mmCIF file of C-alpha atoms and ligand atoms in Angstrom:
data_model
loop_
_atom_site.group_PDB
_atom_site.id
_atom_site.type_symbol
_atom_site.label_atom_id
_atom_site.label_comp_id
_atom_site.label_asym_id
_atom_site.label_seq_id
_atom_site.Cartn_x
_atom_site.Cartn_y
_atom_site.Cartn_z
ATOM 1 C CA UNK C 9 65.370 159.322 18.645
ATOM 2 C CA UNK C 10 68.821 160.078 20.239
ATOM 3 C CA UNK C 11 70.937 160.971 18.074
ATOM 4 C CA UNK C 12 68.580 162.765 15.302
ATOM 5 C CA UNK C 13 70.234 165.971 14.876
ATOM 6 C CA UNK C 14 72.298 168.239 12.293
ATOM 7 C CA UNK C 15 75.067 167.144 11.111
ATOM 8 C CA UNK C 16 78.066 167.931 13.550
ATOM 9 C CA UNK C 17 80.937 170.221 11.572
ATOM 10 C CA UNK C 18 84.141 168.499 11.644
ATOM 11 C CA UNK C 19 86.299 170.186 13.626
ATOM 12 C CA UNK C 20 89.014 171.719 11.353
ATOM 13 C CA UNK C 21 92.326 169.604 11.437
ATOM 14 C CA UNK C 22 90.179 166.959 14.628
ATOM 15 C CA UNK C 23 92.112 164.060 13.974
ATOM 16 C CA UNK C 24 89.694 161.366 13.963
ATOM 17 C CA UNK C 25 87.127 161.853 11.292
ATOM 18 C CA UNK C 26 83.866 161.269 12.255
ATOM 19 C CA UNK C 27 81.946 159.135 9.793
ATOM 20 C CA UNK C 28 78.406 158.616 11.125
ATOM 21 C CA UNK C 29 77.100 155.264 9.186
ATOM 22 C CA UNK C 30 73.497 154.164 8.816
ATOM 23 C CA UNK C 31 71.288 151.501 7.632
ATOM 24 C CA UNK C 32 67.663 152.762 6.041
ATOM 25 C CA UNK C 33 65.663 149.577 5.762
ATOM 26 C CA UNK C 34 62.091 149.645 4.490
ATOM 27 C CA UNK C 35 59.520 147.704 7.298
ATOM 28 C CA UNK C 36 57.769 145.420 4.421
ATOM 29 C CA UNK C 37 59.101 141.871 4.933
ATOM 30 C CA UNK C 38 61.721 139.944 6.724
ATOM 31 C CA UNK C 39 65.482 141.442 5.884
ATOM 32 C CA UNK C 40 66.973 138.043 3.921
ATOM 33 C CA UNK C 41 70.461 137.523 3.703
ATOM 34 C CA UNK C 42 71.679 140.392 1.061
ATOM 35 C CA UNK C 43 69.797 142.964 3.477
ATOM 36 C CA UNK C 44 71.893 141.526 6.459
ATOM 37 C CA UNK C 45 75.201 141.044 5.231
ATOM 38 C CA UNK C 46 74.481 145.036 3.394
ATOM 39 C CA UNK C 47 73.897 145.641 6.997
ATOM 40 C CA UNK C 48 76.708 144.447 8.285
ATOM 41 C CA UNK C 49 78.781 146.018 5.689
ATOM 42 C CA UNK C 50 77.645 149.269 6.389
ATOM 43 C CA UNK C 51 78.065 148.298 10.699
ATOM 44 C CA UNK C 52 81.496 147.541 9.820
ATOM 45 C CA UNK C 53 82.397 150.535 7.778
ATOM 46 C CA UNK C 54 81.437 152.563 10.818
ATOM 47 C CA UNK C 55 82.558 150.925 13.502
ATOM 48 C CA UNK C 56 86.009 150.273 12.446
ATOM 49 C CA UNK C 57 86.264 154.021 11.871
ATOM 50 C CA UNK C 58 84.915 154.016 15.296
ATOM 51 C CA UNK C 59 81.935 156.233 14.177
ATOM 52 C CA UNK C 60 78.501 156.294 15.346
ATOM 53 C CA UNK C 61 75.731 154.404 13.234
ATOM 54 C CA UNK C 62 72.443 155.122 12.783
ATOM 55 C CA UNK C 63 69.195 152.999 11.663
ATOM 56 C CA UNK C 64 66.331 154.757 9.517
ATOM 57 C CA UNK C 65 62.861 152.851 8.360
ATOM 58 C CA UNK C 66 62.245 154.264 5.276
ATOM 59 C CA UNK C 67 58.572 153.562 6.349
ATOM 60 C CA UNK C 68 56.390 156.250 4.322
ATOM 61 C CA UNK C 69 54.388 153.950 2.249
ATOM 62 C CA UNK C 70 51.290 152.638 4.047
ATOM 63 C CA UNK C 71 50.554 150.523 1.492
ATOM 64 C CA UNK C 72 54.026 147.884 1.787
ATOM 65 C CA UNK C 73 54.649 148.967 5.348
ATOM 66 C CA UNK C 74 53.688 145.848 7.969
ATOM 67 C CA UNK C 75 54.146 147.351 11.577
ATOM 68 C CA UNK C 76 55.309 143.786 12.188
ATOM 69 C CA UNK C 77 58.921 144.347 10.445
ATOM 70 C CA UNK C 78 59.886 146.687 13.008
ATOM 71 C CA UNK C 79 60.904 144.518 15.467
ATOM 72 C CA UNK C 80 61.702 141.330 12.767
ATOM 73 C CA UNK C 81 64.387 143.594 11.788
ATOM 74 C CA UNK C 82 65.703 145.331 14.395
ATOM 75 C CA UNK C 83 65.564 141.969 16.240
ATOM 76 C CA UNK C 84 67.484 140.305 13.405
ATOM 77 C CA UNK C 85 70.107 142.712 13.214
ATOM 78 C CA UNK C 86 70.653 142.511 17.143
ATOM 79 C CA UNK C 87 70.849 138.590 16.548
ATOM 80 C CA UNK C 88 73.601 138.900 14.630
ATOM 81 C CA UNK C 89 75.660 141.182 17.194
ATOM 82 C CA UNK C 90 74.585 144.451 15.338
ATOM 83 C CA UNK C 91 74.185 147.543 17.603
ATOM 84 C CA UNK C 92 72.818 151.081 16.794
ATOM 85 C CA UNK C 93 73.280 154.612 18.554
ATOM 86 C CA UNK C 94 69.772 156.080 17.101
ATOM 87 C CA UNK C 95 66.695 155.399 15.333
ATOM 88 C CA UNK C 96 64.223 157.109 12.930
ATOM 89 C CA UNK C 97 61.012 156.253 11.480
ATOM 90 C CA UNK C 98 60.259 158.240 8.629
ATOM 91 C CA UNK C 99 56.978 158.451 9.063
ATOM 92 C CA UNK C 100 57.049 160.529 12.137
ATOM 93 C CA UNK C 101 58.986 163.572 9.992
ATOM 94 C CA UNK C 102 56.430 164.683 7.279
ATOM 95 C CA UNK C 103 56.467 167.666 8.130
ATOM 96 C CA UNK C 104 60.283 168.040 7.115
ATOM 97 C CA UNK C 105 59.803 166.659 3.592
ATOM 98 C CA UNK C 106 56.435 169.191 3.359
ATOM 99 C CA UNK C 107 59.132 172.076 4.229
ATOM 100 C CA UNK C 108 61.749 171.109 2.014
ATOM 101 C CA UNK C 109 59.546 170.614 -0.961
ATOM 102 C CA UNK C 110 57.943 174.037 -0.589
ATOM 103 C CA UNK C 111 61.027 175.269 -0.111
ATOM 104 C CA UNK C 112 61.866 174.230 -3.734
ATOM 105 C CA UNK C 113 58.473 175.078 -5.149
ATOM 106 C CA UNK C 114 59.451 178.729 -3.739
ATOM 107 C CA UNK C 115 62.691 178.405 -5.780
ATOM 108 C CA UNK C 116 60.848 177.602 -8.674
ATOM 109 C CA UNK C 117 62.791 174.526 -8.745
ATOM 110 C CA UNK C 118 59.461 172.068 -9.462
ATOM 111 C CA UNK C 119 57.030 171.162 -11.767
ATOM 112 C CA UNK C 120 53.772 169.301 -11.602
ATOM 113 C CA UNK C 121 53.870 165.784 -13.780
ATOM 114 C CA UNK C 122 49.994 164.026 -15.171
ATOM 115 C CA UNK C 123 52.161 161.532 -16.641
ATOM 116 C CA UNK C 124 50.751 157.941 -16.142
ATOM 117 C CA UNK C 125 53.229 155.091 -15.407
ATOM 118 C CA UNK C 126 52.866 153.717 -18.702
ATOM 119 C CA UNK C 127 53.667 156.900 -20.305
ATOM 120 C CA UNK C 128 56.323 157.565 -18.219
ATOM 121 C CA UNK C 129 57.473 153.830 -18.860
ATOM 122 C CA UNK C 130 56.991 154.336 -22.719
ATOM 123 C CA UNK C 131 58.386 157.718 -22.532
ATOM 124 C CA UNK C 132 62.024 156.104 -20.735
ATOM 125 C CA UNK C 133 62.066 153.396 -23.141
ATOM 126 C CA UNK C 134 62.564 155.821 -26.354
ATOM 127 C CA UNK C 135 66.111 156.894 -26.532
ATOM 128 C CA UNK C 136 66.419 160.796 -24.991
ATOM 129 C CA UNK C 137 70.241 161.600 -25.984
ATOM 130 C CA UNK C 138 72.709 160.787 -22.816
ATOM 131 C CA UNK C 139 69.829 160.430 -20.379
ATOM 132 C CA UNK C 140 70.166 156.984 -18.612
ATOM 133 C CA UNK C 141 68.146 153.930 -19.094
ATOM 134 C CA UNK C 142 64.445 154.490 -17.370
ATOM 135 C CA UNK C 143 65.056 158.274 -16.729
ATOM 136 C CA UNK C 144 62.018 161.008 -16.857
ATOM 137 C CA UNK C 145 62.649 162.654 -20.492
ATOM 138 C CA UNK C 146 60.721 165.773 -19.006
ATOM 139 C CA UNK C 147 57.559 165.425 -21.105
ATOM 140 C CA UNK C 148 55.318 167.505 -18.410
ATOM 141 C CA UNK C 149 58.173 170.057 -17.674
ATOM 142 C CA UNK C 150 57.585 172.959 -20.554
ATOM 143 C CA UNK C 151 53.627 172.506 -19.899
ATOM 144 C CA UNK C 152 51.865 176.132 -19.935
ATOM 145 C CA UNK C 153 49.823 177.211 -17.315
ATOM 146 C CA UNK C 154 46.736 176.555 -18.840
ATOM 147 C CA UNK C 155 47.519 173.048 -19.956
ATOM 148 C CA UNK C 156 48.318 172.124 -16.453
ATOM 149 C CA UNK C 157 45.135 173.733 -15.589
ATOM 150 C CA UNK C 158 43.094 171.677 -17.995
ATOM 151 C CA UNK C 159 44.602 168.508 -16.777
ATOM 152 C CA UNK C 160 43.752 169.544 -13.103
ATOM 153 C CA UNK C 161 40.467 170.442 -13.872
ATOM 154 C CA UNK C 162 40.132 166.720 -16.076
ATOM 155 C CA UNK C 163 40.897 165.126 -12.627
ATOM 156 C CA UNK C 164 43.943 163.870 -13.769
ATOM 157 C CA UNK C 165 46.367 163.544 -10.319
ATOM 158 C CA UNK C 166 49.622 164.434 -10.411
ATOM 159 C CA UNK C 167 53.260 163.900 -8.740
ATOM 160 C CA UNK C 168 55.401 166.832 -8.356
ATOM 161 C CA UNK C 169 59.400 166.473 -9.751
ATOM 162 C CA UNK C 170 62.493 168.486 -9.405
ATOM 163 C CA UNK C 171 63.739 170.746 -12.371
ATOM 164 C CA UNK C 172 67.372 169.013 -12.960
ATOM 165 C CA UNK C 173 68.205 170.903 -15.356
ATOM 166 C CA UNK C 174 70.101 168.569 -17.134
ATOM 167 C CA UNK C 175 72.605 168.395 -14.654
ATOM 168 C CA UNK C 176 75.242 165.685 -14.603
ATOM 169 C CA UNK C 177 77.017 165.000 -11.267
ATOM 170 C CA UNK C 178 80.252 162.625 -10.634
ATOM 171 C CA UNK C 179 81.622 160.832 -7.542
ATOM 172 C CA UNK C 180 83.730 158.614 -6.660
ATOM 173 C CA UNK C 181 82.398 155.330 -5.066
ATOM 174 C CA UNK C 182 84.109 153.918 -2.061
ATOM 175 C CA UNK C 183 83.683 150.466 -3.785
ATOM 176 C CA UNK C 184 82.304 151.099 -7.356
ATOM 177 C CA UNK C 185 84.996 153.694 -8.073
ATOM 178 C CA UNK C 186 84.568 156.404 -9.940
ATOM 179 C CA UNK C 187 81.044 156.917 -11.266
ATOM 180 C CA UNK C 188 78.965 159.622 -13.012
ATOM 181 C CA UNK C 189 75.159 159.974 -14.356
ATOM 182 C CA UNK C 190 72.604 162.561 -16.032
ATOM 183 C CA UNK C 191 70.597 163.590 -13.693
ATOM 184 C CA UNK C 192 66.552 163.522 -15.184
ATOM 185 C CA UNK C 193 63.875 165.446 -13.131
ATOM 186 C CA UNK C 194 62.851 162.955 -10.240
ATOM 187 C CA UNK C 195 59.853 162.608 -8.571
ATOM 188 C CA UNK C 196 59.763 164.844 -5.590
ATOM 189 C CA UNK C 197 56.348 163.823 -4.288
ATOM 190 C CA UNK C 198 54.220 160.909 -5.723
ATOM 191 C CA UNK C 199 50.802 161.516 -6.931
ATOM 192 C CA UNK C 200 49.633 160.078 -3.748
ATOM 193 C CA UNK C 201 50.988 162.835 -1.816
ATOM 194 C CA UNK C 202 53.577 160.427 -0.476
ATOM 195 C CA UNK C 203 57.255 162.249 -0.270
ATOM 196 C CA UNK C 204 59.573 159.729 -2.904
ATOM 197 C CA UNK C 205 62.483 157.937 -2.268
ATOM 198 C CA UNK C 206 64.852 160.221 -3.539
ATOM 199 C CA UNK C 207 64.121 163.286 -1.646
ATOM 200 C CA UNK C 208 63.570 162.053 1.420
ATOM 201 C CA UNK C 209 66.768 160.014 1.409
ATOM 202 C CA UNK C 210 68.362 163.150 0.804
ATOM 203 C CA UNK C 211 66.838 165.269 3.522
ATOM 204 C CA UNK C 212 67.744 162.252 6.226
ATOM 205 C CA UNK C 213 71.030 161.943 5.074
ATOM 206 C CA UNK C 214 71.844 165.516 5.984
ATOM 207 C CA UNK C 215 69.444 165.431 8.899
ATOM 208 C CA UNK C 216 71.055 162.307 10.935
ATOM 209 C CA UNK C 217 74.692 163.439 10.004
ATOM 210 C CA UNK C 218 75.072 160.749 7.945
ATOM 211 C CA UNK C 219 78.626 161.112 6.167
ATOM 212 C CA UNK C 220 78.551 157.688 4.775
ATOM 213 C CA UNK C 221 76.470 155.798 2.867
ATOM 214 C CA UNK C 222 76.900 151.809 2.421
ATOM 215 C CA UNK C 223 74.130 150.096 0.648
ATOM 216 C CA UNK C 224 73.358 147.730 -1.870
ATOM 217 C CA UNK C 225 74.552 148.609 -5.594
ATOM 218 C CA UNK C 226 71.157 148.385 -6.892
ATOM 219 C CA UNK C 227 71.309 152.358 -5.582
ATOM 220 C CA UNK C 228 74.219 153.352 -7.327
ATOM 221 C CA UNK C 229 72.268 154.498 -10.405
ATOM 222 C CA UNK C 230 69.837 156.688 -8.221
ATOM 223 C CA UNK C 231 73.132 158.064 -6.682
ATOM 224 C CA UNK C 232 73.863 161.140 -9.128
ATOM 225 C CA UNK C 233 70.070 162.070 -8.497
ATOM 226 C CA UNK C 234 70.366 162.205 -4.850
ATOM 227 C CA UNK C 235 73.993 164.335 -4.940
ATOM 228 C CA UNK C 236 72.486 166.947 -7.077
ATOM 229 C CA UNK C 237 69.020 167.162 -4.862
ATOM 230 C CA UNK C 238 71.760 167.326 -1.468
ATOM 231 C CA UNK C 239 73.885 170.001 -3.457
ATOM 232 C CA UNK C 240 70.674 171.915 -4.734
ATOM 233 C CA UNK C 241 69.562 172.025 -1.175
ATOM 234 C CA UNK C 242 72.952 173.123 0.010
ATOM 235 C CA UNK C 243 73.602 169.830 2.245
ATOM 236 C CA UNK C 244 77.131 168.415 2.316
ATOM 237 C CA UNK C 245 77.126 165.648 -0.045
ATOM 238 C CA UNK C 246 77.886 162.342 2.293
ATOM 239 C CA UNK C 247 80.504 159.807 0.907
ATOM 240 C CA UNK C 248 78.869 156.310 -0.630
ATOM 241 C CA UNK C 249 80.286 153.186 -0.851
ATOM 242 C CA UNK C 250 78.026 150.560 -3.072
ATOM 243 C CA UNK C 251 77.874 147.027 -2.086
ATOM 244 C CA UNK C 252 77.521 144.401 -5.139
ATOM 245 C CA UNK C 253 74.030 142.036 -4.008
ATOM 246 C CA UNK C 254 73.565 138.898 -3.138
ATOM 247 C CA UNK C 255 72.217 137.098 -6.097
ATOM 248 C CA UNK C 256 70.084 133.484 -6.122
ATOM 249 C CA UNK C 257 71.422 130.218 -8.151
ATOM 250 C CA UNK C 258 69.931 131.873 -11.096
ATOM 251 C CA UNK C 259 71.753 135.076 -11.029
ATOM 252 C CA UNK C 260 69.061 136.649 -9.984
ATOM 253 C CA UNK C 261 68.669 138.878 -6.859
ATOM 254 C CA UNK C 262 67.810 136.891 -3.694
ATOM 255 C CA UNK C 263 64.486 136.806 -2.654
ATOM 256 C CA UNK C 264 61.933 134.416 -1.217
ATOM 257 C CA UNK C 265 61.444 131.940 -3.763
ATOM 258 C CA UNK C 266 65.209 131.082 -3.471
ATOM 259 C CA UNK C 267 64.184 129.352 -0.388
ATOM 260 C CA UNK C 268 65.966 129.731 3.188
ATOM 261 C CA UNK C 269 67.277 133.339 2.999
ATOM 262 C CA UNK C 270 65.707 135.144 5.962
ATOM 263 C CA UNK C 271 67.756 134.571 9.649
ATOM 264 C CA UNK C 272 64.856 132.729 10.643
ATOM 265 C CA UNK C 273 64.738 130.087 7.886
ATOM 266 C CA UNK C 274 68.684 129.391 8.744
ATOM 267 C CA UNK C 275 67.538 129.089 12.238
ATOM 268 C CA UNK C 276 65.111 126.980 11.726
ATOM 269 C CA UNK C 277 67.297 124.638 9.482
ATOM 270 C CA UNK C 278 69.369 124.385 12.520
ATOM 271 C CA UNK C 279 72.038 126.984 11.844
ATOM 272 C CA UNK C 280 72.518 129.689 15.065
ATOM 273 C CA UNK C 281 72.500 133.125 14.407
ATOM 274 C CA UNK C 282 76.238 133.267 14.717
ATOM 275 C CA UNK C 283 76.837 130.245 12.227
ATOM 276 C CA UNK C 284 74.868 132.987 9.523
ATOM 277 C CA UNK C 285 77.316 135.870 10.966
ATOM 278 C CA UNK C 286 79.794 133.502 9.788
ATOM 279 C CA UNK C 287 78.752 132.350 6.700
ATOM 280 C CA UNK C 288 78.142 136.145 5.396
ATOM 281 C CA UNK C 289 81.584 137.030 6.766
ATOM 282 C CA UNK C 290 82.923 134.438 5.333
ATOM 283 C CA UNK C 291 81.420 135.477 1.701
ATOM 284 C CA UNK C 292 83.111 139.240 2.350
ATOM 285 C CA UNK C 293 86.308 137.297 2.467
ATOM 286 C CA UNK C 294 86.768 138.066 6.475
ATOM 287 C CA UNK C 295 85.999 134.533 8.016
ATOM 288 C CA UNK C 296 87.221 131.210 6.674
ATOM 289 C CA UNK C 297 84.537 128.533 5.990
ATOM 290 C CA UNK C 298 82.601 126.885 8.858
ATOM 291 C CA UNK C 299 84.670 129.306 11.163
ATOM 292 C CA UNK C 300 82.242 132.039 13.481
ATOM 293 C CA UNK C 301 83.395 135.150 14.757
ATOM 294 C CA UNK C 302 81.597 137.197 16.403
ATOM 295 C CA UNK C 303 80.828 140.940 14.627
ATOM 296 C CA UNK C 304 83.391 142.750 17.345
ATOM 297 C CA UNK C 305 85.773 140.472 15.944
ATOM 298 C CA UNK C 306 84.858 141.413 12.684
ATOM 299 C CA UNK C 307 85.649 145.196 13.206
ATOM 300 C CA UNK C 308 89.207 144.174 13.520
ATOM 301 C CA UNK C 309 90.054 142.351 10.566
ATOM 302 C CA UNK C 310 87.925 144.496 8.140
ATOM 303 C CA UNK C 311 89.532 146.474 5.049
ATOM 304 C CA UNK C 312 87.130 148.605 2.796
ATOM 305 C CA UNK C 313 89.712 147.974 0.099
ATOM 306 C CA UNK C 314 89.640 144.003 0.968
ATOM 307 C CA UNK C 315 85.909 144.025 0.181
ATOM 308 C CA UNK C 316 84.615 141.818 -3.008
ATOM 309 C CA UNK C 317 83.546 143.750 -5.712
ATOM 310 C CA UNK C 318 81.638 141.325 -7.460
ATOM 311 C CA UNK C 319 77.980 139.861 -6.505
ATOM 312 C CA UNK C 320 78.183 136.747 -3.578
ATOM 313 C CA UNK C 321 76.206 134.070 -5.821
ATOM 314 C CA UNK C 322 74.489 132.495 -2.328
HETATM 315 N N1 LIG Z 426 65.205 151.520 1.902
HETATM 316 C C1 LIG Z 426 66.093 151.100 0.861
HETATM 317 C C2 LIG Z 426 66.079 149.583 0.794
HETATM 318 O O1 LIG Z 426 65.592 148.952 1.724
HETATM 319 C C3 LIG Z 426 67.512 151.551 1.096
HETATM 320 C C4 LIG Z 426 67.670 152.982 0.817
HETATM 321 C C5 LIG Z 426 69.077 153.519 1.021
HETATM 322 O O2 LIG Z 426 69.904 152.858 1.660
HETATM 323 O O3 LIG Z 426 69.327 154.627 0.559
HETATM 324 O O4 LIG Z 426 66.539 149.056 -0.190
#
């Protein structure tokens, strides 16, 4: 890609702020109407700053990934007047997550886990002091040598996670305000050898420049995780601004079984691609009903601050 460099130091006292933006979908299905108008929240937060924005396909898990969804997405995001100065597919950089995760196996920073889902799942449902709902309560973390060793040698596989050390890390939200979370020992690497989520977010982040990111709120609680990986690695932490989801009828977040949510379904109810531009600007309070503007317009009338902070009920 382009644009797929270090982050670019901002020049002391430069007037205008540089703010590179991105969007990091996963390549697994069709993005539906709370990935686009994310999408376009996160476009808009960039380009109105005038900053460069980036697109990343979080595309490490053979498994979900469909080599189809490249181009659905990319495609669908161009349809609705969306532009991009770079691209990166994750899959082409394992090296980097290999480097960085020795790197913190040198610093003694990680830990082997034989922990099954369902123990980990019973082991986050028991109550662990002020660790958050679903965290890791570190049941693999004070194993001895040898016990690890036994488990090896019983076959059992394991995922490798980061030594928090009970950390707790606070930000402020551009939209959620200000937030703060325990931080439990993630999963670094998944037993599958696949690098997780969290880390390779992280490494991404700092490797595409990004200095802001807009996503759906579902993230938020991962958030404190991924600041203390970025300030354990010595990255600049990027600013984040979470964007409440698009839920169903039934409260629930969209998905297919709500019925026409991809750009295609619209389209094929009759609806042009501009008509759903509308309709999701309309829901971030920047159109009025039935009215289309296209996403340059957009730029101009948008107001972080103006945003909704409560979930669009499509
Ligand atoms: N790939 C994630 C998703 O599709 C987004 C990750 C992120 O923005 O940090 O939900």
């Amino acid at each position: 890609m382009a644009r797929c460099c270090l982050r670019k130091q901002r020049r002391a006292g430069s007037v205008a702020a540089e703010m590179r933006g991105r969007f990091a979908p996963s390549p697994t299905g069709h993005l539906h109407l709370g990935n686009l108008r994310t999408a376009l929240v996160a476009w808009l937060f960039a380009r109105s700053a005038g900053s460069e924005f980036v697109l990343r396909f979080e595309d490490l898990d053979p498994v979900v990934v469909r080599p189809e969804f490249y181009d659905s997405q990319r495609r669908d995001l161009e349809r609705l007047g969306l532009d991009w100065d770079g691209e990166l597919r994750q899959h082409e950089h394992r090296e980097r997550y290999d480097a960085v995760l020795d790197d913190l196996e040198q610093r003694g920073l990680t830990y082997p886990c034989f922990c099954s889902r369902r123990e980990i799942r019973e082991a986050a449902a028991a109550p662990h002091g002020d660790l958050p709902e679903g965290a890791y309560p570190g049941t693999c973390r004070g194993l001895t040598q040898a016990q690890r060793a036994a488990r090896v040698a019983d076959g059992a596989p394991s995922s490798i996670r980061l030594r928090a050390g009970d950390a707790v890390c606070r930000f402020v939200d551009g939209l959620a305000g200000p937030s703060e979370g325990r931080v439990d020992d993630l999963i670094l690497a998944r037993a599958d050898g696949v690098a997780a989520y969290n880390l390779v977010v992280v490494v991404d982040d700092a490797f595409q420049g990004v200095e802001q990111v807009v996503r759906g709120d579902d993230l938020l609680s991962s958030t404190p995780r991924q600041l203390h990986l970025a300030d354990t690695l010595g990255y600049p932490r990027p600013a984040h601004a979470h964007v409440p989801l698009v839920l169903g009828p039934d409260r629930r977040r969209l998905a297919k079984r709500h019925g026409a949510v991809t750009l295609d379904d619209r389209v094929a109810l009759g609806e042009s691609p501009r008509a759903v531009l509308g309709l999701l600007a309309a829901s971030l309070g920047l159109a009025g009903q039935g009215e289309q503007p296209a996403a340059a317009e957009l730029v101009a009338r948008f107001a972080p601050s103006a945003l909704p902070r409560e979930p669009w009920v499509f």
